[in-house]
Amino acid sequence: IGCEEKGCVCMGLDGVAMVRKRLRKDSTGRKTKHCGQMKRSSALWCAVVVVLSLAGCATASLERMRPFQKRCFAGAGSLDGVAPCVMILSEDGSFGCAQCVDVVDAPLVYLTTIIELQAFLRREVAETDSNFLRVVMIPLVLFVDPASTQELQQNPERVAAVLVDLNSASTLAEGIYPPVENFSPADAFPNRQFTTTPNSSYEWNFAATGINQRMLPFNLFFVNGTVATELRTISFRFLESRLTEEVTFPRQIIESLGQMWSCNATSSKECLFESTCLPVGSHSVYSVVGDIPPGREVISVSTAIDSNAFAHTSFAYGAQTEALSAATLLVVAEAFYSYRASVGATRTLRRTPVFLLFDTEAYGFAGSKRFLQDVQGFSCQQPLDISQGLIGCRVPYMPSLQFTKLRNLTWTADIDASQIGSGEFFLHMLDDTDNDAFVNQQIRAAFGDVLSETSLNTSQVGLPPVSSQAFLETFGGDVSAAFVGGYDTLFDIGYYHSMFDNITEVYEENYESACVAARGLTQSLFRLAYADYESSAVVNCSLLPALIDCLVGNFSTCTLASQFLDDSTFQLLSPVTPRTNFAFDFQPLPITTNNNPQWVAKATFLSAFVGYYNAINQTRIRCNSFSDCVDVAIEANNNFSNINPEDALNVQCYNHECVVTNTWFHPAYGTKIVPRNNDSSLFTVDESVNSQQPAWTESFWDSNLGFCSYTQDSYRYQVTILVVGLLLWPIFGIFPLFHWVSARRAAKRESEELPKPN
């Protein structure tokens, strides 16, 4: 059919063209249609159809077998729904989790109760027994029982790795719902040894379990519900729903990957010497309202912007504990800006306000201690060349020297705020001096009836474990250190520094409480900065939910970050910024912004927000990046000539406007740790510094940290499959060979039968 002058098309069984041959002349010289051996071609097509059908069936079968194939799940920083516990060190030892070899593999066993876990861990099995080593999966409700981690720490011999089933969360990003009413992996008095009362026996954290202080000698991974269900389903299928340690085949094998590089170290000093760790730390933000004139007193408001958790690289959200307080200070900054632009413009500024957003506070108040110690005694050995527009210090590295101008000023008071979502507020401060009494009176008047005096004897118990501790340690009674929080004698939050303090635990009443705190803090600044005892603060509390979403939610959808950061910075940071607010590892700011900009993404947003509202000059010059503000920077810094390094001002593109501001980053890492090279990239522990100064470090780990899952058959079965395959391949291979030979012979006969042309 379909013949034309140039040839004919032979159709197959389903109308598909199969063979195309040239027209040939018959014995009379007439052109005829000739499709060769049609029956043979049709038969061949049938064979092809059958093969393709079988291939389709095989593909479907392979798809059903996909869960049984080897699959790997990455750990820290991945999107696989796997969160690792890693190794932390201090001068007192090591904590967290650490596998000390590249790979450990073992069958999976699922244990659901503390009795099953104890029976497994305490069962006497010879190390040569094939039943000895197992990867243990436990549900989240068992993990939060402190008896389980204690048992794992005391009897780790049979454990290859631990998987914790977060069966309430299909993805880690959605937030993890607590299976218990209260749970905190922190101590009863967090950071006790780094406070001004290191020997106190007082307990602030009523939900404390202390499991952060335990060391587990194996990898531990939290896995989301989807991954955990798949692993359990496969294991149960092989075990016929029986939980057993006996050797059965086929079986599910978990391969734990990645080791902690500091496994052999017992302290921060050792791992820093071996270059297998870095200081826990990041960068705080300090923002001066306007400039810093000599002789004027200083008043500050402060809070922590970092948090902690057992698997801190993934779960240190701190939604109510820290993030809500940080968001509140941003609302205060905006409200105080509006006041300065109106009422404040007609008044004299008595005290310079400074906003302090401290990082790494969860690790010995490292951020606040380092900032205040640097204010008191930092010495720049080699300043950067200010004539070339380079601001700060080269050795040791410092982004700016503006903070040194606070050194000779009278610091009247610091008001610290955290855990402010309870709806009631308590003022904690010493009352030893006339200045203490004055500051106490102004704060109480600013908050009104919603603020109560703590019922504790502060002179005996001391202040709660907050940044105020650093002010007391550094300045003693010369600075009034005040703390405003939502608790009196015990923490208000039952999930302090745990994975459950996430965005799902922030409710409307928490925002309302934070709004009240923002109003009280703003009016405290009116009184202490301007001596304005009459004005009422107007605060934009509608910002709070959006700010919380930026700080513990999805940063890529944070509209405020996209508004205040320039376009290129937001596009760089938004896809990779984690939800966790752990401090990560300290490196100088240029190294961090080049290699791991996501570590300072939220601090960059915070600095842009407070930097804009605390600006010396909002120039109204539109910008899309810093390059649009170069001329403004040159003019603001007097062409970078005849200017002292500490007088250099920061010019940035904030809120799409060139802004001259006194807002800067400041290093935040343990004050017992010092650089040992000029680049501030290598560190050591200064043993001459007392033990009340923190020296926390985090171990490096292998880049493949995570685990793989695959099905393992018995050795005998695998050998049998290999032998059968070797025997069968000649049988199946002879059919294509036979078809090829017969086709050649048929083609030869056909050629001989055709009439030869004249």
Short mmCIF file of C-alpha atoms in Angstrom, two decimals, residues 198-589:
data_model
loop_
_atom_site.label_atom_id
_atom_site.label_comp_id
_atom_site.label_asym_id
_atom_site.label_seq_id
_atom_site.Cartn_x
_atom_site.Cartn_y
_atom_site.Cartn_z
CA PRO A 198 28.85 29.52 89.22
CA ASN A 199 28.36 27.64 92.49
CA SER A 200 24.63 28.26 92.72
CA SER A 201 22.37 25.23 93.15
CA TYR A 202 19.31 27.09 91.92
CA GLU A 203 17.30 25.47 89.10
CA TRP A 204 15.65 27.76 86.53
CA ASN A 205 14.75 25.19 83.88
CA PHE A 206 11.97 23.01 85.34
CA ALA A 207 11.83 20.78 82.19
CA ALA A 208 15.58 20.05 82.16
CA THR A 209 16.84 16.58 81.22
CA GLY A 210 20.50 17.48 80.70
CA ILE A 211 20.91 15.17 77.69
CA ASN A 212 22.89 17.89 75.87
CA GLN A 213 25.71 17.04 78.26
CA ARG A 214 25.85 13.38 77.21
CA MET A 215 28.26 11.78 74.77
CA LEU A 216 27.05 9.00 72.47
CA PRO A 217 29.86 7.13 70.64
CA PHE A 218 27.91 6.54 67.43
CA ASN A 219 25.99 8.49 64.81
CA LEU A 220 22.44 9.49 65.67
CA PHE A 221 20.02 10.74 63.02
CA PHE A 222 16.53 12.15 63.33
CA VAL A 223 14.50 11.02 60.31
CA ASN A 224 11.17 12.37 59.14
CA GLY A 225 8.01 10.30 59.06
CA THR A 226 8.22 9.45 55.36
CA VAL A 227 11.74 8.01 55.53
CA ALA A 228 11.12 6.23 58.83
CA THR A 229 7.91 4.60 57.60
CA GLU A 230 9.64 3.32 54.46
CA LEU A 231 12.50 1.80 56.47
CA ARG A 232 10.13 0.16 58.94
CA THR A 233 7.89 -1.19 56.19
CA ILE A 234 10.77 -2.90 54.42
CA SER A 235 12.16 -4.36 57.63
CA PHE A 236 8.78 -5.63 58.77
CA ARG A 237 8.13 -7.20 55.37
CA PHE A 238 11.30 -9.24 55.65
CA LEU A 239 10.67 -10.07 59.29
CA GLU A 240 6.97 -10.86 58.71
CA SER A 241 6.10 -8.12 61.24
CA ARG A 242 8.19 -9.78 63.94
CA LEU A 243 10.61 -7.65 65.93
CA THR A 244 13.61 -9.90 66.23
CA GLU A 245 17.36 -9.75 66.49
CA GLU A 246 17.84 -13.17 64.91
CA VAL A 247 19.67 -13.40 61.60
CA THR A 248 17.15 -13.75 58.76
CA PHE A 249 17.54 -13.23 55.03
CA PRO A 250 16.80 -11.13 53.14
CA ARG A 251 17.15 -8.31 55.64
CA GLN A 252 17.39 -4.53 55.73
CA ILE A 253 20.88 -3.09 56.29
CA ILE A 254 21.59 0.48 57.41
CA GLU A 255 24.99 1.88 56.53
CA SER A 256 26.01 4.75 58.83
CA LEU A 257 28.39 7.11 57.02
CA GLY A 258 30.72 9.86 58.16
CA GLN A 259 32.94 10.30 61.17
CA MET A 260 33.64 13.18 63.52
CA TRP A 261 37.19 14.44 63.01
CA SER A 262 37.68 15.28 66.70
CA CYS A 263 36.91 11.75 67.90
CA ASN A 264 40.30 11.39 69.55
CA ALA A 265 40.21 14.81 71.22
CA THR A 266 38.99 15.24 74.78
CA SER A 267 38.87 19.05 74.90
CA SER A 268 38.65 22.16 72.76
CA LYS A 269 42.35 22.77 73.25
CA GLU A 270 43.22 19.39 71.70
CA CYS A 271 40.92 19.63 68.69
CA LEU A 272 41.98 23.23 67.94
CA PHE A 273 45.63 22.13 68.09
CA GLU A 274 44.84 19.26 65.68
CA SER A 275 42.78 21.60 63.45
CA THR A 276 39.84 19.20 63.58
CA CYS A 277 37.35 21.75 64.92
CA LEU A 278 36.42 25.43 64.95
CA PRO A 279 35.02 27.65 67.71
CA VAL A 280 31.25 27.61 68.04
CA GLY A 281 30.35 31.12 67.03
CA SER A 282 29.06 33.63 64.55
CA HIS A 283 28.62 37.42 64.52
CA SER A 284 26.57 39.62 66.81
CA VAL A 285 25.01 42.88 65.63
CA TYR A 286 25.35 46.20 67.46
CA SER A 287 23.49 49.25 66.26
CA VAL A 288 24.01 52.74 67.68
CA VAL A 289 21.13 55.20 67.31
CA GLY A 290 22.84 58.05 65.47
CA ASP A 291 26.48 58.74 66.20
CA ILE A 292 28.59 58.33 69.36
CA PRO A 293 29.53 61.79 70.65
CA PRO A 294 32.15 61.92 73.42
CA GLY A 295 30.91 62.44 76.95
CA ARG A 296 27.33 61.26 76.43
CA GLU A 297 26.07 58.35 78.53
CA VAL A 298 24.92 55.08 76.94
CA ILE A 299 21.73 53.04 77.45
CA SER A 300 21.31 49.68 75.71
CA VAL A 301 18.61 47.10 75.04
CA SER A 302 19.77 43.57 74.29
CA THR A 303 18.69 40.02 73.52
CA ALA A 304 20.10 36.75 72.20
CA ILE A 305 19.53 35.81 68.55
CA ASP A 306 20.87 32.24 68.66
CA SER A 307 19.43 29.11 70.21
CA ASN A 308 20.33 25.49 70.92
CA ALA A 309 18.92 21.96 70.75
CA PHE A 310 20.13 18.36 70.89
CA ALA A 311 20.60 18.26 67.10
CA HIS A 312 21.52 21.93 66.99
CA THR A 313 22.53 22.12 63.32
CA SER A 314 18.89 21.43 62.39
CA PHE A 315 16.58 22.05 65.36
CA ALA A 316 17.85 25.10 67.31
CA TYR A 317 14.83 27.23 66.42
CA GLY A 318 14.29 29.07 69.72
CA ALA A 319 10.97 30.44 68.47
CA GLN A 320 9.62 31.58 71.85
CA THR A 321 12.87 31.60 73.80
CA GLU A 322 14.96 33.86 71.54
CA ALA A 323 13.34 34.65 68.17
CA LEU A 324 10.24 36.32 69.60
CA SER A 325 12.46 38.59 71.73
CA ALA A 326 14.66 39.47 68.74
CA ALA A 327 11.54 40.31 66.72
CA THR A 328 10.33 42.48 69.60
CA LEU A 329 13.55 44.51 69.59
CA LEU A 330 13.10 45.17 65.87
CA VAL A 331 9.61 46.49 66.56
CA VAL A 332 11.11 48.70 69.29
CA ALA A 333 13.67 50.05 66.80
CA GLU A 334 10.97 51.04 64.34
CA ALA A 335 8.81 52.65 67.06
CA PHE A 336 11.78 54.57 68.48
CA TYR A 337 12.65 55.81 64.98
CA SER A 338 9.13 57.20 64.55
CA TYR A 339 9.40 58.91 67.94
CA ARG A 340 12.81 60.44 67.10
CA ALA A 341 11.46 61.82 63.84
CA SER A 342 8.58 63.58 65.63
CA VAL A 343 8.60 64.20 69.38
CA GLY A 344 12.26 63.40 69.85
CA ALA A 345 13.27 66.03 67.32
CA THR A 346 12.18 68.72 69.80
CA ARG A 347 14.04 67.17 72.74
CA THR A 348 17.64 66.74 73.81
CA LEU A 349 19.08 63.24 73.66
CA ARG A 350 20.51 62.58 77.14
CA ARG A 351 21.83 59.07 76.58
CA THR A 352 22.81 57.31 73.34
CA PRO A 353 20.68 54.19 72.77
CA VAL A 354 22.45 51.05 71.50
CA PHE A 355 20.65 47.95 70.25
CA LEU A 356 22.59 44.73 70.99
CA LEU A 357 21.65 41.49 69.21
CA PHE A 358 24.04 38.92 70.67
CA ASP A 359 24.91 35.65 68.93
CA THR A 360 26.37 32.50 70.56
CA GLU A 361 24.72 33.28 73.91
CA ALA A 362 23.64 29.65 74.30
CA TYR A 363 27.33 28.75 74.64
CA GLY A 364 28.51 30.60 77.72
CA PHE A 365 27.22 34.06 76.73
CA ALA A 366 30.09 34.14 74.24
CA GLY A 367 28.64 36.96 72.12
CA SER A 368 27.93 39.42 74.94
CA LYS A 369 31.13 38.60 76.83
CA ARG A 370 33.32 39.08 73.77
CA PHE A 371 31.65 42.34 72.76
CA LEU A 372 31.93 43.87 76.25
CA GLN A 373 35.49 42.65 76.76
CA ASP A 374 36.44 44.16 73.40
CA VAL A 375 34.77 47.44 74.38
CA GLN A 376 36.94 47.43 77.49
CA GLY A 377 40.28 46.30 76.10
CA PHE A 378 40.50 45.45 72.37
CA SER A 379 43.80 46.46 70.79
CA CYS A 380 44.21 46.58 67.02
CA GLN A 381 47.74 45.56 66.07
CA GLN A 382 47.38 46.30 62.36
CA PRO A 383 44.51 48.51 61.13
CA LEU A 384 43.27 48.19 57.57
CA ASP A 385 44.26 51.03 55.25
CA ILE A 386 41.46 53.54 55.75
CA SER A 387 42.85 55.72 52.95
CA GLN A 388 41.89 52.92 50.55
CA GLY A 389 38.38 52.76 51.93
CA LEU A 390 39.13 49.66 54.01
CA ILE A 391 37.34 49.80 57.36
CA GLY A 392 38.28 47.84 60.48
CA CYS A 393 41.30 45.97 61.79
CA ARG A 394 43.52 43.54 59.88
CA VAL A 395 45.22 41.86 62.87
CA PRO A 396 43.25 40.61 64.68
CA TYR A 397 40.40 40.90 62.21
CA MET A 398 37.53 43.20 63.20
CA PRO A 399 34.84 44.54 60.81
CA SER A 400 34.82 47.96 62.53
CA LEU A 401 36.41 49.83 65.41
CA GLN A 402 33.39 52.01 66.21
CA PHE A 403 32.73 49.98 69.37
CA THR A 404 35.99 51.27 70.89
CA LYS A 405 34.38 54.72 71.13
CA LEU A 406 32.09 53.30 73.82
CA ARG A 407 35.11 52.55 76.02
CA ASN A 408 35.36 55.83 77.87
CA LEU A 409 31.63 56.52 78.12
CA THR A 410 29.38 55.94 81.10
CA TRP A 411 27.14 52.96 80.42
CA THR A 412 24.05 53.72 82.49
CA ALA A 413 22.13 50.51 82.02
CA ASP A 414 21.34 47.52 79.84
CA ILE A 415 17.82 46.11 79.59
CA ASP A 416 17.82 42.50 78.43
CA ALA A 417 14.64 40.75 77.27
CA SER A 418 13.78 37.11 76.55
CA GLN A 419 10.94 34.60 77.04
CA ILE A 420 8.42 37.41 76.75
CA GLY A 421 5.46 35.48 75.35
CA SER A 422 3.74 34.49 78.61
CA GLY A 423 1.54 37.57 79.03
CA GLU A 424 3.11 38.61 82.34
CA PHE A 425 6.46 40.26 83.03
CA PHE A 426 8.96 40.28 85.85
CA LEU A 427 11.91 42.58 86.44
CA HIS A 428 15.14 40.93 87.62
CA MET A 429 17.99 43.23 88.67
CA LEU A 430 20.26 44.01 91.56
CA ASP A 431 19.36 47.05 93.63
CA ASP A 432 22.73 47.91 95.11
CA THR A 433 23.28 51.48 93.90
CA ASP A 434 21.38 54.71 93.42
CA ASN A 435 21.64 54.18 89.67
CA ASP A 436 20.05 50.73 90.06
CA ALA A 437 17.14 52.31 91.92
CA PHE A 438 16.75 55.01 89.24
CA VAL A 439 16.77 52.51 86.34
CA ASN A 440 14.41 50.19 88.22
CA GLN A 441 11.98 53.06 88.75
CA GLN A 442 12.02 54.09 85.05
CA ILE A 443 11.46 50.57 83.73
CA ARG A 444 8.61 49.92 86.16
CA ALA A 445 6.97 53.22 85.22
CA ALA A 446 7.34 52.46 81.50
CA PHE A 447 5.70 49.02 81.77
CA GLY A 448 3.08 49.98 84.32
CA ASP A 449 0.95 47.39 86.08
CA VAL A 450 1.93 44.56 83.73
CA LEU A 451 5.44 44.42 85.28
CA SER A 452 6.03 42.77 88.66
CA GLU A 453 9.13 42.68 90.80
CA THR A 454 10.64 39.21 91.07
CA SER A 455 9.89 37.37 94.29
CA LEU A 456 13.44 35.99 94.37
CA ASN A 457 16.21 37.44 96.49
CA THR A 458 18.40 38.48 93.57
CA SER A 459 21.39 39.27 95.75
CA GLN A 460 21.47 35.58 96.78
CA VAL A 461 20.16 33.74 93.71
CA GLY A 462 21.63 36.12 91.13
CA LEU A 463 20.18 36.98 87.76
CA PRO A 464 18.70 34.37 85.38
CA PRO A 465 21.04 32.88 82.72
CA VAL A 466 20.74 35.78 80.23
CA SER A 467 23.04 38.35 78.63
CA SER A 468 22.77 40.59 81.71
CA GLN A 469 25.29 38.20 83.28
CA ALA A 470 28.00 39.54 80.93
CA PHE A 471 27.29 43.14 81.99
CA LEU A 472 27.56 42.23 85.67
CA GLU A 473 30.80 40.33 85.05
CA THR A 474 32.39 43.09 82.94
CA PHE A 475 31.24 46.25 84.71
CA GLY A 476 30.21 45.04 88.15
CA GLY A 477 28.05 47.63 89.88
CA ASP A 478 29.04 50.41 87.46
CA VAL A 479 26.27 49.38 85.04
CA SER A 480 22.69 48.60 86.03
CA ALA A 481 21.96 45.22 84.45
CA ALA A 482 18.20 44.71 84.18
CA PHE A 483 16.35 41.71 82.81
CA VAL A 484 12.69 41.74 81.75
CA GLY A 485 11.24 38.28 81.16
CA GLY A 486 8.02 36.35 81.26
CA TYR A 487 8.93 34.36 84.38
CA ASP A 488 9.57 34.88 88.07
CA THR A 489 11.21 31.86 89.71
CA LEU A 490 11.16 29.31 86.87
CA PHE A 491 11.34 29.49 83.08
CA ASP A 492 7.97 30.01 81.47
CA ILE A 493 8.82 27.82 78.46
CA GLY A 494 8.57 24.05 78.84
CA TYR A 495 10.50 23.41 75.61
CA TYR A 496 13.54 25.54 76.37
CA HIS A 497 16.29 24.89 73.80
CA SER A 498 14.55 21.89 72.28
CA MET A 499 13.33 20.99 68.80
CA PHE A 500 9.77 21.62 69.97
CA ASP A 501 10.33 25.36 70.45
CA ASN A 502 9.49 25.91 66.78
CA ILE A 503 7.11 28.09 64.83
CA THR A 504 4.15 25.80 65.55
CA GLU A 505 4.40 26.77 69.23
CA VAL A 506 3.98 30.55 68.67
CA TYR A 507 0.35 31.56 69.08
CA GLU A 508 -1.65 34.77 68.89
CA GLU A 509 -1.44 35.30 72.65
CA ASN A 510 2.36 35.13 72.41
CA TYR A 511 2.34 37.91 69.82
CA GLU A 512 0.03 39.98 72.02
CA SER A 513 2.39 39.53 74.95
CA ALA A 514 5.40 40.51 72.84
CA CYS A 515 3.50 43.61 71.74
CA VAL A 516 3.06 44.67 75.37
CA ALA A 517 6.78 44.08 75.95
CA ALA A 518 7.68 46.16 72.87
CA ARG A 519 5.59 49.05 74.19
CA GLY A 520 7.21 48.85 77.62
CA LEU A 521 10.75 48.68 76.24
CA THR A 522 10.13 51.60 73.88
CA GLN A 523 8.78 53.75 76.67
CA SER A 524 11.78 52.77 78.81
CA LEU A 525 13.97 54.26 76.08
CA PHE A 526 11.84 57.42 76.01
CA ARG A 527 12.50 57.88 79.71
CA LEU A 528 16.16 56.87 79.86
CA ALA A 529 17.33 58.37 76.55
CA TYR A 530 15.23 61.55 76.35
CA ALA A 531 13.96 61.96 79.92
CA ASP A 532 10.48 61.95 78.38
CA TYR A 533 8.13 60.76 81.12
CA GLU A 534 4.88 61.55 79.33
CA SER A 535 4.86 60.20 75.77
CA SER A 536 3.14 56.91 74.98
CA ALA A 537 4.77 54.53 72.53
CA VAL A 538 3.05 53.63 69.27
CA VAL A 539 4.32 50.22 68.16
CA ASN A 540 3.58 48.35 64.96
CA CYS A 541 2.87 44.90 66.37
CA SER A 542 1.59 43.62 63.03
CA LEU A 543 5.27 43.14 62.15
CA LEU A 544 5.74 40.37 64.72
CA PRO A 545 4.27 37.38 62.80
CA ALA A 546 6.19 38.36 59.66
CA LEU A 547 9.42 38.71 61.63
CA ILE A 548 8.95 35.31 63.30
CA ASP A 549 8.41 33.75 59.88
CA CYS A 550 11.73 35.27 58.78
CA LEU A 551 13.63 34.07 61.84
CA VAL A 552 12.27 30.52 62.27
CA GLY A 553 10.20 29.96 59.13
CA ASN A 554 11.01 29.89 55.44
CA PHE A 555 13.54 32.67 54.85
CA SER A 556 13.06 32.51 51.07
CA THR A 557 9.48 33.79 51.52
CA CYS A 558 10.45 36.51 54.02
CA THR A 559 9.05 39.68 52.44
CA LEU A 560 10.78 41.90 55.01
CA ALA A 561 14.17 40.42 54.15
CA SER A 562 13.54 40.97 50.44
CA GLN A 563 12.53 44.55 51.27
CA PHE A 564 15.46 45.54 53.50
CA LEU A 565 18.26 43.58 51.81
CA ASP A 566 19.48 44.51 48.35
CA ASP A 567 18.34 42.21 45.55
CA SER A 568 21.61 40.35 44.99
CA THR A 569 22.13 39.70 48.72
CA PHE A 570 18.62 38.34 49.20
CA GLN A 571 18.89 36.12 46.11
CA LEU A 572 22.20 34.77 47.41
CA LEU A 573 20.93 34.02 50.91
CA SER A 574 17.29 33.06 50.56
CA PRO A 575 17.59 29.57 48.97
CA VAL A 576 20.14 28.26 51.48
CA THR A 577 19.26 29.87 54.81
CA PRO A 578 18.42 27.19 57.41
CA ARG A 579 15.55 27.45 59.88
CA THR A 580 17.83 26.62 62.78
CA ASN A 581 19.34 29.50 64.78
CA PHE A 582 22.43 27.67 65.95
CA ALA A 583 25.57 29.82 65.95
CA PHE A 584 27.51 27.41 63.65
CA ASP A 585 31.32 27.72 63.40
CA PHE A 586 33.18 30.98 63.77
CA GLN A 587 35.31 32.29 60.95
CA PRO A 588 36.18 35.93 60.14
CA LEU A 589 33.34 37.70 58.38
#
